[in-house]
Structures are given as structure tokens and as C-alpha cells.
Amino acid sequence: MSARRRCVLAYSGGLDTSVAVHWLQEELGFEVVTMTADLGGEGRDAAAVTDRALRAGAVAAHVVDARRVFVEHFVYPTLSAGALYEGVYPLATALARPLIAKLLVDVAREEGAVAVAHGCTGKGNDQVRFDVATGALAPELEVVAPVRDWDMGRPQEIAYAAARGIDVEATVESPYSVDANLWGRSVEAGVLEDPWNQPPEEVFAWTADPAAAPADGEEFTIVFESGVPVSLDGERLVPEELVLRLNTVAGRNGVGRIDHVENRLVGIKSREVYEAPAAVALHTAHAALETVALSRDVAHLKRQLSAEWARLVYDGLWFGALRNALAAFVASTQEHVSGEVRVRCARGVVTVSGRRAQRSLYSSSLATYDRDGDTFDHGAARGFIELFGLPLRNQARVQGALEDLAPLSLPRQVKRAH
Ligand code: ARG
């Protein structure tokens, strides 16, 4: 091994991380190894990425196909948990970070590196997620964030690259900052920075304009086994394929656009536009199946814990003890979340038109309003209410009615028999 200390950089192939390869060598004296995770986003192809990394000065370039683990170990548990940050964001970007951190740590150990690096700026959530996840997995590794540390804007970076012969892609600069993986696409900046501005159509890449989507829409059936989707319209699919197909079907029907002003961990409110067709369709379907598979008390507590799961993922605490503890709770709730859901996607809206579970708690003979076949004990209801309402009757007798309303004087018509 060489005498220079090694650093493994999370590398996208874009301007920031290409300049970072050079900067880590020049400014900090590192020998740089790059690691690019394929999570099914809009990335460049593997050969192009490794070439670019080596040309930028890396001594080795790894490209890892991590789509399967991503969906199986990060996305699906979060779907089962029903976790949406602030009730809407399916967490695509946030879920990718702990996995990328894990891959950086793996490569660092394999390559004998003493540090890892990422291209996050100092204003976002992602820097927190990378730094915290790396620390949780390998506290001995140093974490470097060149873009957070250097004092360069885009023009300076381009000049830096030109002066050192680093080739920069000749594509026109997008006014947006985009991050994408199988679970969704996150877009910010540009005209979106004014929360009053309607997102221009050019922002969207995975979803049709709901107003222009086919009026009839499309209907399909999703089968879940213990809270995890396993097949689409009767066809069993591996996780990454199922998500990919749903992105296409739901996306072409305009489903999955989320326009949200969110609360970042670093204290900033930011306007984000997300596209997550599969995530929106799957969360809707999964929640529908839980309505028949979970008891009321479990369902109600689970809602509160879903919010906790979402917050901890958002805050970069994936590798913390709370996630482990919540995962045990969620897993236990999912035991009977097996069955199928019929879903319709049309003009931007997902509707559930049917749900059934193998061990459904829904009982027709208890629920029916028909006298025939009704097994519900109406007499028992009388006794139940007698005791259920006892404390309030007692309170009224002893302490008086809480709301001692005067008779409401409302317009009325009265007719009496002569
Ligand atoms: N706000 C989202 C999150 O914190 C997405 C952040 C990355 N987005 C981007 N366009 N680079 O998870």
C-alpha cells in the first residue's frame, strides 16, 4: 500500500464530485478511491462513471449495483412502517443516504482507507445523514465534505476544473438540484425557491401532467405478503422490478407529484417537489390492506410510530437503536398484512377500489345491516353502553353538566296535533 492516506468518495460523476476528487488530493493529500451506488436513479452508466473518476485522478473507482438491498432493506421496511415525513414525503433521498454510507464504509475497509467523503453542501439534510450514518458504522473513519469546506461557487468550480484538466460534462446546467433513485425523485432550487410559483412542467420527468393523463386511468392489483408487495396483476416480481413497473404505470397516470414546503433538520424551511409514483401507490394500497388486517388499537398506535419512523429516517438516524426497536414493532404488526388490493390510478389520483386479507378482521356477519345472518349481539350493545356511559352520567349528577348550555334558540317550525 502507498504511503498516502486513502479516502473513499461518494461519487456521482457530476461537477462537484469530479472537482472533489482533485481537491481531496491537492488540498488534503489523500489518495482517492470513488464509490458510486446504483440505486436505480437517473445516473450515468457504470463504465462512463468509472472512466470519469479515473480521469479526474482517482486510483480506483467502484460502481455498486445496490438496487435490491435498497428496496428490500430500506424502502420496504419504511413502506411497512407507513412512514411519510410530515405526512407526505416518501423519503427517497433520505433512505438512500444510510445505504450509501454503509457502502462507503465497506469500500473504505476493503481499500484500507482512513476517511470517507461526500459532496453535500452545508445547508441540507444529506450532510447530516452521511456524517451521522458513517459515525454509527465506523466511528474511527474521518468524514470529509469538500463542497461544504471549499469556498467555490459553480463558476469557480468550472475554472478549477479547467485549470487542472478535469473534464466537465458539456451539458447545459439545469436550474434545479435533482436527486433520484427507485423510490422517488427530489427536485429543488431555481424558480421553485419561491413557494408561490407553480412548478413548471419541465420539473417533472416521471409523471404525466394529471390534467393531460388518460381519463379512464388504469386499474391493477397488488398482492402483499406480511406487509411487503410481491406481485402486480398476478405476476410475481423482484422488489426493484415491482417498484420500477409501478413508477411507470402510476407515473403515466399523473400519480406521485408532491409539492411540499418542508422543515429541514438544519432549521431551514425549503420548497421541494417530489415525484414518487410507486411510493404513493404502494403507501395507499398498503394502508388500505392494514384497514382490514390490523386491530384498532394496533392501527392507532402504529400511526404515531409511523411519524417517529419518518422523523428518524429524515434526521439521518437509520443506524440508531430507535429504528431497530421500531422495526421490531412494525414487523410484529405486519404478520397478517397479507392479501390484495385493487388500485386505480387516474388523472393524478390513486383510489382503492377493493381490499381483502387472508386473515381479515373484517366480518360481514358482524358488520351487516341485514337482519339475516347478523351475529352481532344487539342486547349486549345496550349493556356495553350502559357501562361505557356510566362515568359521564355520574359526572353530570355529581358535578353538573360540563357544558351547561342554555336552550339553543334556533329558527324552527313546530306543528301540534289538535
Ligand atoms: N429534501 C429532501 C430530503 O432532505 C431531498 C434533498 C435532496 N434533494 C435534492 N434535490 N438534491 O430528503
PDB file of C-alpha atoms and ligand atoms in Angstrom, residues 89 93-94 125-126 129 177-179 186-188 262 272 274 314, ligand 1:
ATOM      1  CA  TYR A  89     -42.653  12.804   1.650  1.00  0.00           C
ATOM      2  CA  THR A  93     -33.383  10.711  -0.792  1.00  0.00           C
ATOM      3  CA  ALA A  94     -33.269  10.250   2.972  1.00  0.00           C
ATOM      4  CA  ASN A 125     -30.089  17.325   5.463  1.00  0.00           C
ATOM      5  CA  ASP A 126     -27.871  14.996   3.475  1.00  0.00           C
ATOM      6  CA  ARG A 129     -27.269  11.821   7.234  1.00  0.00           C
ATOM      7  CA  SER A 177     -30.969  20.367  -7.988  1.00  0.00           C
ATOM      8  CA  VAL A 178     -32.178  16.827  -8.581  1.00  0.00           C
ATOM      9  CA  ASP A 179     -31.632  13.615  -6.663  1.00  0.00           C
ATOM     10  CA  SER A 186     -36.417  15.098  -5.415  1.00  0.00           C
ATOM     11  CA  VAL A 187     -36.223  18.477  -7.117  1.00  0.00           C
ATOM     12  CA  GLU A 188     -35.395  21.832  -5.582  1.00  0.00           C
ATOM     13  CA  GLU A 262     -40.726  21.055   4.458  1.00  0.00           C
ATOM     14  CA  GLU A 272     -39.375  20.591  -2.554  1.00  0.00           C
ATOM     15  CA  TYR A 274     -41.091  15.190  -5.424  1.00  0.00           C
ATOM     16  CA  TYR A 314     -35.350  12.135   7.760  1.00  0.00           C
TER      17      TYR A 314
HETATM   18  N1  ARG B   1     -35.474  17.425   0.908  1.00  0.00           N
HETATM   19  C1  ARG B   1     -35.177  16.076   0.596  1.00  0.00           C
HETATM   20  C2  ARG B   1     -34.518  15.408   1.773  1.00  0.00           C
HETATM   21  O1  ARG B   1     -33.971  16.097   2.588  1.00  0.00           O
HETATM   22  C3  ARG B   1     -34.358  15.950  -0.679  1.00  0.00           C
HETATM   23  C4  ARG B   1     -32.991  16.516  -0.598  1.00  0.00           C
HETATM   24  C5  ARG B   1     -32.124  16.330  -1.834  1.00  0.00           C
HETATM   25  N2  ARG B   1     -32.702  16.972  -2.941  1.00  0.00           N
HETATM   26  C6  ARG B   1     -32.056  17.455  -3.998  1.00  0.00           C
HETATM   27  N3  ARG B   1     -32.752  17.983  -4.938  1.00  0.00           N
HETATM   28  N4  ARG B   1     -30.776  17.426  -4.089  1.00  0.00           N
HETATM   29  O2  ARG B   1     -34.551  14.220   1.877  1.00  0.00           O
END
